[in-house]
């Protein structure tokens, strides 16, 4: 269930309810690809850093440990001991970004596992079955994510096929939810808009998938090689065609500024590996801009990473200590940095929600959109 409780321009403040709880939107989903957040962060840590909803991957968990193993152990919630909402991505992105040789047919995709090269087939029905075994709250449709730039001649038949795959996803999803013994019989299904950088294909595809009455809609195939402005233009073109009463999810995006600009364009859900990945490379977000904690200038700096941050790293440790941990190659460096950056992203969306509640989102956008992607 999704309810928009307030709007400011196209920005929406909403409440999303699923089998494992309620999510206040706009929201950032913390990424635990294989059932853990990279950087030695557990589901228990997530609860402590303000995470409302976690994202895991069909592709990875199917290859290892196997989705049937997760099902037999009671589903992903129990496996990783996360009691809140989980969204699983369909494999439609990872199959294209991670696997080796692949062949796409009407049926689905045959690809080589990035772990051992084994040949694997995944189509809409397989993806739905895997996500059903995982028991996530939201399953994503199986799609083809086309990297930009791509020709019109390639993208048009691809997004037509992604439409037909969604029809199959929907049918299989309904069948699986109704089966006795389903891990989560209340699992929802979100459709994914594709169409590359071509507004006419995007709009055609969005209009078609909107008719299928999914529980929510995502915009995929963005932040995959195009300029930032092109991404914003595509969201501007698609958004008026997205059902207003359903949640909207911009997949794999992005920087703090991208999130603020996405909200301004009517998006409710985001996910991105950037905060965790940057943290592992010593790049930390603050309310003044990003910093590299390994920089010599922090050697004797006793201040926390960000004096305005309440995360477990900033509550106890100095920049000098964090810098030392990174330089010395201590694993604790990664963990504290990841906790800080994820806290920052969760706090960013919390402040966006607060601004929307108070009717001052445009002022918030003006104040932070440029600044947060800058450097200090
Ligand atoms: N994650 C980021 N972009 C995409 C996309 O286009 N499709 C899917 N399934 N996942 C994504
Ligand atoms: Zn912090």
Coordinates of C-alpha atoms and ligand atoms in Angstrom, one line a residue:
X1 CA 0.0 0.0 0.0
X2 CA 1.2 3.5 -0.8
X3 CA -0.1 6.8 0.2
X4 CA 1.1 10.3 -0.8
X5 CA 0.6 12.5 2.2
X6 CA 2.0 15.8 1.0
X7 CA 3.5 17.3 -2.2
X8 CA 5.6 20.3 -3.1
X9 CA 5.8 20.8 -6.8
X10 CA 6.4 17.4 -8.2
X11 CA 8.1 16.2 -5.0
X12 CA 6.1 13.7 -2.9
X13 CA 6.2 12.8 0.8
X14 CA 4.7 9.3 1.1
X15 CA 4.2 6.2 3.3
X16 CA 4.7 2.7 1.9
X17 CA 3.4 -0.3 3.8
X18 CA 4.5 -3.9 3.0
X19 CA 4.6 -7.2 4.8
X20 CA 7.6 -6.4 7.1
X21 CA 6.7 -2.8 8.0
X22 CA 6.2 0.8 6.9
X23 CA 8.6 2.9 5.0
X24 CA 8.6 6.7 5.0
X25 CA 9.4 8.1 1.6
X26 CA 11.4 9.6 -0.1
X27 CA 13.8 6.8 1.0
X28 CA 17.2 5.5 0.3
X29 CA 17.5 1.7 0.2
X30 CA 20.7 0.4 1.7
X31 CA 22.4 -2.2 -0.5
X32 CA 23.2 -5.6 0.9
X33 CA 23.9 -7.4 -2.4
X34 CA 24.6 -10.8 -1.0
X35 CA 22.7 -10.4 2.2
X36 CA 25.5 -8.3 3.8
X37 CA 26.5 -4.7 3.4
X38 CA 30.1 -4.6 2.0
X39 CA 32.4 -3.4 4.7
X40 CA 31.5 -5.9 7.4
X41 CA 28.2 -4.3 8.2
X42 CA 25.3 -6.5 9.4
X43 CA 21.6 -6.2 9.4
X44 CA 21.8 -5.2 13.1
X45 CA 24.1 -2.3 12.2
X46 CA 21.6 -1.2 9.5
X47 CA 18.9 -0.9 12.1
X48 CA 21.2 1.4 14.1
X49 CA 22.0 3.7 11.2
X50 CA 18.5 4.6 10.3
X51 CA 18.0 2.2 7.4
X52 CA 14.3 1.6 6.7
X53 CA 14.6 -0.9 3.8
X54 CA 17.3 -3.1 2.5
X55 CA 18.0 -4.2 -1.1
X56 CA 19.5 -7.6 -2.1
X57 CA 20.2 -9.2 -5.4
X58 CA 18.5 -12.1 -7.1
X59 CA 21.5 -12.8 -9.3
X60 CA 24.1 -13.1 -6.5
X61 CA 21.9 -15.1 -4.1
X62 CA 20.9 -17.5 -6.9
X63 CA 24.5 -18.2 -7.6
X64 CA 25.6 -18.4 -4.0
X65 CA 24.4 -19.9 -1.7
X66 CA 21.4 -20.7 -4.0
X67 CA 17.9 -19.4 -3.5
X68 CA 16.6 -22.8 -2.5
X69 CA 19.1 -22.8 0.4
X70 CA 17.7 -19.5 1.5
X71 CA 14.2 -20.7 1.2
X72 CA 14.9 -23.8 3.2
X73 CA 16.4 -21.7 5.9
X74 CA 13.2 -19.6 6.2
X75 CA 13.8 -16.9 3.6
X76 CA 16.2 -13.9 3.4
X77 CA 14.8 -12.0 6.4
X78 CA 15.6 -14.9 8.8
X79 CA 18.8 -15.8 7.0
X80 CA 20.4 -12.3 7.5
X81 CA 18.3 -11.5 10.6
X82 CA 16.8 -8.3 9.1
X83 CA 13.2 -7.8 10.3
X84 CA 12.4 -4.8 8.1
X85 CA 11.3 -4.5 4.5
X86 CA 13.5 -6.0 1.8
X87 CA 13.4 -5.3 -2.0
X88 CA 15.2 -7.7 -4.3
X89 CA 16.5 -6.7 -7.7
X90 CA 15.6 -9.1 -10.5
X91 CA 18.9 -10.0 -12.0
X92 CA 18.1 -8.0 -15.0
X93 CA 20.9 -5.5 -14.3
X94 CA 23.6 -7.9 -12.9
X95 CA 23.2 -10.4 -15.8
X96 CA 24.2 -7.6 -18.1
X97 CA 26.8 -5.9 -16.0
X98 CA 28.6 -8.8 -14.2
X99 CA 28.3 -12.0 -16.2
X100 CA 30.5 -13.0 -19.1
X101 CA 29.2 -14.0 -22.5
X102 CA 25.5 -13.8 -22.7
X103 CA 22.8 -14.6 -25.2
X104 CA 19.4 -12.9 -25.1
X105 CA 16.4 -14.6 -26.7
X106 CA 12.6 -14.1 -26.3
X107 CA 12.7 -16.7 -23.5
X108 CA 15.4 -15.0 -21.4
X109 CA 19.2 -14.7 -21.0
X110 CA 21.8 -17.4 -21.0
X111 CA 25.0 -16.2 -19.3
X112 CA 28.2 -17.3 -17.7
X113 CA 28.4 -17.0 -13.9
X114 CA 31.0 -14.4 -12.7
X115 CA 32.1 -16.9 -10.0
X116 CA 32.9 -20.1 -12.0
X117 CA 31.9 -19.5 -15.6
X118 CA 29.0 -22.0 -15.3
X119 CA 26.3 -21.5 -17.9
X120 CA 23.0 -20.3 -16.4
X121 CA 19.6 -19.4 -17.9
X122 CA 17.4 -16.8 -16.4
X123 CA 14.1 -15.5 -17.7
X124 CA 11.1 -13.8 -16.2
X125 CA 9.8 -17.0 -14.6
X126 CA 13.2 -18.0 -13.1
X127 CA 13.7 -14.5 -11.7
X128 CA 10.2 -14.6 -10.1
X129 CA 10.8 -18.0 -8.7
X130 CA 14.1 -17.0 -7.1
X131 CA 12.7 -13.9 -5.6
X132 CA 9.7 -15.9 -4.3
X133 CA 12.2 -18.2 -2.6
X134 CA 14.0 -15.3 -1.0
X135 CA 10.7 -14.0 0.3
X136 CA 11.4 -10.3 -0.2
X137 CA 8.7 -7.7 0.3
X138 CA 9.1 -6.3 -3.2
X139 CA 10.2 -8.3 -6.2
X140 CA 11.5 -6.4 -9.3
X141 CA 10.5 -7.4 -12.8
X142 CA 13.1 -9.1 -15.0
X143 CA 14.3 -6.6 -17.6
X144 CA 17.1 -5.8 -19.9
X145 CA 19.1 -2.8 -18.7
X146 CA 20.8 -1.4 -21.8
X147 CA 24.0 0.6 -21.3
X148 CA 24.1 4.0 -22.9
X149 CA 24.8 5.0 -25.6
X150 CA 22.8 2.5 -27.6
X151 CA 21.1 2.8 -31.0
X152 CA 17.4 3.3 -31.5
X153 CA 17.5 0.1 -33.6
X154 CA 18.8 -1.8 -30.5
X155 CA 16.7 -0.2 -27.8
X156 CA 13.3 -0.4 -29.5
X157 CA 13.0 -4.2 -29.8
X158 CA 14.8 -4.6 -26.4
X159 CA 12.2 -2.5 -24.5
X160 CA 9.4 -4.2 -26.4
X161 CA 10.7 -7.5 -25.2
X162 CA 11.1 -6.1 -21.6
X163 CA 7.4 -5.3 -21.8
X164 CA 6.5 -8.9 -22.8
X165 CA 8.8 -10.1 -20.0
X166 CA 6.8 -8.0 -17.5
X167 CA 3.5 -9.6 -18.7
X168 CA 5.1 -13.0 -18.0
X169 CA 6.6 -11.8 -14.6
X170 CA 3.2 -10.7 -13.5
X171 CA 1.5 -14.0 -14.3
X172 CA 4.2 -16.1 -12.7
X173 CA 4.4 -13.8 -9.6
X174 CA 0.6 -14.2 -9.0
X175 CA 0.9 -17.9 -9.4
X176 CA 3.8 -18.2 -6.9
X177 CA 2.2 -15.9 -4.3
X178 CA -0.9 -18.2 -4.4
X179 CA 1.1 -21.4 -3.9
X180 CA 0.9 -23.0 -0.4
X181 CA 4.2 -22.6 1.4
X182 CA 5.2 -19.3 -0.3
X183 CA 7.9 -17.7 1.9
X184 CA 6.0 -14.3 1.6
X185 CA 2.6 -14.7 0.0
X186 CA 2.2 -10.9 0.2
X187 CA 5.2 -10.2 -2.0
X188 CA 4.7 -7.1 -4.3
X189 CA 5.9 -6.7 -7.9
X190 CA 7.3 -3.5 -9.3
X191 CA 7.6 -3.0 -13.1
X192 CA 10.7 -1.3 -14.6
X193 CA 10.6 1.3 -17.3
X194 CA 13.3 1.1 -20.1
X195 CA 13.8 2.8 -23.4
X196 CA 17.4 4.1 -23.3
X197 CA 17.7 7.8 -23.9
X198 CA 14.8 8.0 -26.3
X199 CA 11.8 9.9 -24.8
X200 CA 9.3 8.4 -27.3
X201 CA 10.3 4.8 -26.4
X202 CA 10.4 5.6 -22.7
X203 CA 6.9 7.1 -22.8
X204 CA 5.4 4.3 -24.9
X205 CA 6.9 1.7 -22.6
X206 CA 5.7 3.6 -19.4
X207 CA 2.2 3.9 -20.8
X208 CA 2.1 0.2 -21.6
X209 CA 3.4 -1.1 -18.3
X210 CA 1.2 1.3 -16.3
X211 CA -1.8 -0.6 -17.7
X212 CA -0.5 -3.8 -16.1
X213 CA -1.3 -2.4 -12.6
X214 CA 1.9 -3.4 -10.8
X215 CA 2.4 -2.4 -7.1
X216 CA 5.0 0.2 -8.1
X217 CA 7.1 1.4 -11.0
X218 CA 10.8 1.9 -11.4
X219 CA 12.9 3.8 -13.9
X220 CA 15.8 1.6 -15.0
X221 CA 18.5 2.0 -17.5
X222 CA 19.7 5.3 -16.1
X223 CA 23.1 6.3 -14.7
X224 CA 24.6 3.8 -17.1
X225 CA 26.8 6.0 -19.2
X226 CA 24.7 9.0 -20.1
X227 CA 25.2 12.6 -19.0
X228 CA 23.5 13.6 -15.8
X229 CA 21.3 16.1 -17.6
X230 CA 20.1 13.4 -20.0
X231 CA 19.1 11.3 -17.0
X232 CA 17.1 14.3 -15.6
X233 CA 15.5 14.9 -19.0
X234 CA 14.4 11.3 -19.2
X235 CA 12.9 11.4 -15.7
X236 CA 11.1 14.6 -16.7
X237 CA 9.7 12.9 -19.8
X238 CA 8.6 9.7 -18.0
X239 CA 7.3 11.0 -14.7
X240 CA 3.9 12.4 -16.0
X241 CA 3.2 8.9 -17.3
X242 CA 3.8 7.1 -14.0
X243 CA 0.7 6.3 -12.0
X244 CA 0.5 9.0 -9.3
X245 CA -0.8 6.6 -6.6
X246 CA 2.0 4.1 -6.9
X247 CA 5.6 4.3 -5.5
X248 CA 8.3 5.3 -8.0
X249 CA 11.8 4.0 -7.8
X250 CA 14.9 5.4 -9.6
X251 CA 17.2 2.4 -9.9
X252 CA 20.9 2.6 -9.0
X253 CA 21.0 6.4 -8.4
X254 CA 23.1 8.2 -7.2
X255 CA 25.0 11.1 -5.7
X256 CA 23.4 13.2 -3.0
X257 CA 22.6 15.8 -5.6
X258 CA 21.1 13.1 -7.9
X259 CA 18.8 12.1 -5.1
X260 CA 17.6 15.6 -4.3
X261 CA 17.0 16.2 -8.0
X262 CA 15.2 12.9 -8.3
X263 CA 12.9 13.8 -5.4
X264 CA 12.2 17.2 -7.1
X265 CA 11.1 15.2 -10.2
X266 CA 8.7 13.0 -8.3
X267 CA 10.8 9.9 -7.3
X268 CA 10.1 8.1 -4.0
X269 CA 12.7 5.3 -3.8
X270 CA 16.5 5.2 -4.5
X271 CA 19.3 2.8 -4.1
X272 CA 23.0 3.0 -4.9
X273 CA 26.3 1.3 -4.0
X274 CA 28.0 4.7 -4.1
X275 CA 28.0 5.5 -0.3
X276 CA 29.4 2.1 0.6
X277 CA 31.9 1.9 -2.3
X278 CA 33.2 5.5 -1.8
X279 CA 33.6 4.7 1.9
X280 CA 35.8 1.8 1.1
X281 CA 37.9 4.2 -0.9
X282 CA 38.2 6.6 2.0
X283 CA 35.8 9.1 0.3
X284 CA 33.3 10.3 2.9
X285 CA 30.2 12.5 2.6
X286 CA 29.6 15.4 4.8
X287 CA 27.1 18.3 4.9
X288 CA 29.8 20.6 3.6
X289 CA 30.8 18.3 0.7
X290 CA 32.9 15.1 0.2
X291 CA 36.3 14.6 1.8
X292 CA 39.1 12.1 1.4
X293 CA 40.0 11.0 4.9
X294 CA 43.4 9.7 3.9
X295 CA 44.5 13.3 3.2
X296 CA 47.6 14.4 5.1
X297 CA 45.8 17.4 6.4
X298 CA 43.7 15.3 8.7
X299 CA 46.7 13.7 10.4
X300 CA 46.3 15.8 13.6
X301 CA 42.6 16.6 13.2
X302 CA 40.7 15.8 16.3
X303 CA 37.3 16.7 15.0
X304 CA 34.8 13.9 14.0
X305 CA 34.3 13.3 10.2
X306 CA 31.3 15.6 10.3
X307 CA 30.4 17.6 13.5
X308 CA 26.8 17.4 12.4
X309 CA 26.7 13.6 12.2
X310 CA 25.4 11.2 14.8
X311 CA 26.8 8.0 13.3
X312 CA 28.7 5.5 15.4
X313 CA 32.0 6.7 13.8
X314 CA 31.4 10.4 14.4
X315 CA 30.1 9.8 18.0
X316 CA 33.4 8.3 19.1
X317 CA 36.4 8.8 16.7
X318 CA 38.5 11.6 15.3
X319 CA 39.4 12.2 11.6
X320 CA 43.0 11.6 12.7
X321 CA 42.1 8.1 14.0
X322 CA 40.1 7.2 10.9
X323 CA 42.9 8.4 8.7
X324 CA 45.4 6.3 10.6
X325 CA 43.1 3.2 10.3
X326 CA 43.0 3.7 6.5
X327 CA 46.7 4.3 6.1
X328 CA 47.5 1.3 8.3
X329 CA 45.0 -0.9 6.3
X330 CA 42.9 -1.8 9.3
X331 CA 39.5 -3.4 8.4
X332 CA 37.9 -1.2 11.0
X333 CA 38.6 1.8 8.7
X334 CA 36.2 0.3 6.1
X335 CA 33.5 -0.5 8.6
X336 CA 33.4 2.9 10.3
X337 CA 33.6 4.7 6.9
X338 CA 30.7 2.6 5.5
X339 CA 28.6 3.2 8.6
X340 CA 29.2 6.9 8.3
X341 CA 28.3 7.2 4.6
X342 CA 25.2 5.1 4.9
X343 CA 24.1 7.1 7.9
X344 CA 24.7 10.2 5.8
X345 CA 22.4 8.9 3.0
X346 CA 19.7 7.8 5.4
X347 CA 20.0 11.2 7.1
X348 CA 19.8 13.0 3.8
X349 CA 16.5 11.4 2.9
X350 CA 15.3 12.0 6.5
X351 CA 16.0 15.7 6.0
X352 CA 14.4 15.7 2.6
X353 CA 11.2 14.2 4.2
X354 CA 11.4 16.8 7.0
X355 CA 11.7 19.6 4.5
X356 CA 8.7 18.2 2.6
X357 CA 6.7 18.0 5.8
X358 CA 7.5 21.6 6.6
X359 CA 6.9 22.8 3.0
X360 CA 10.5 24.0 2.5
X361 CA 11.9 21.4 0.1
X362 CA 12.7 23.9 -2.6
X363 CA 14.8 25.9 -0.1
X364 CA 16.5 22.7 1.0
X365 CA 17.2 21.8 -2.6
X366 CA 18.6 25.2 -3.3
X367 CA 20.9 25.0 -0.2
X368 CA 22.3 21.5 -0.7
X369 CA 21.9 20.2 -4.3
X370 CA 25.2 21.7 -5.5
X371 CA 27.1 21.7 -2.2
X372 CA 26.8 18.0 -1.3
X373 CA 28.4 16.8 -4.5
X374 CA 31.3 19.2 -4.0
X375 CA 34.6 18.7 -2.2
X376 CA 36.0 20.0 1.0
Ligands
LIG1 N1 19.7 -1.3 -11.2 C1 20.1 -0.2 -11.8 N2 19.6 0.0 -13.1 C2 18.8 -1.1 -13.2 C3 17.9 -1.6 -14.3 O1 17.8 -0.9 -15.4 N3 17.3 -2.8 -14.1 C4 17.4 -3.5 -13.0 N4 16.8 -4.7 -12.9 N5 18.2 -3.1 -12.0 C5 18.9 -1.9 -12.1
LIG2 ZN1 29.3 10.1 10.8

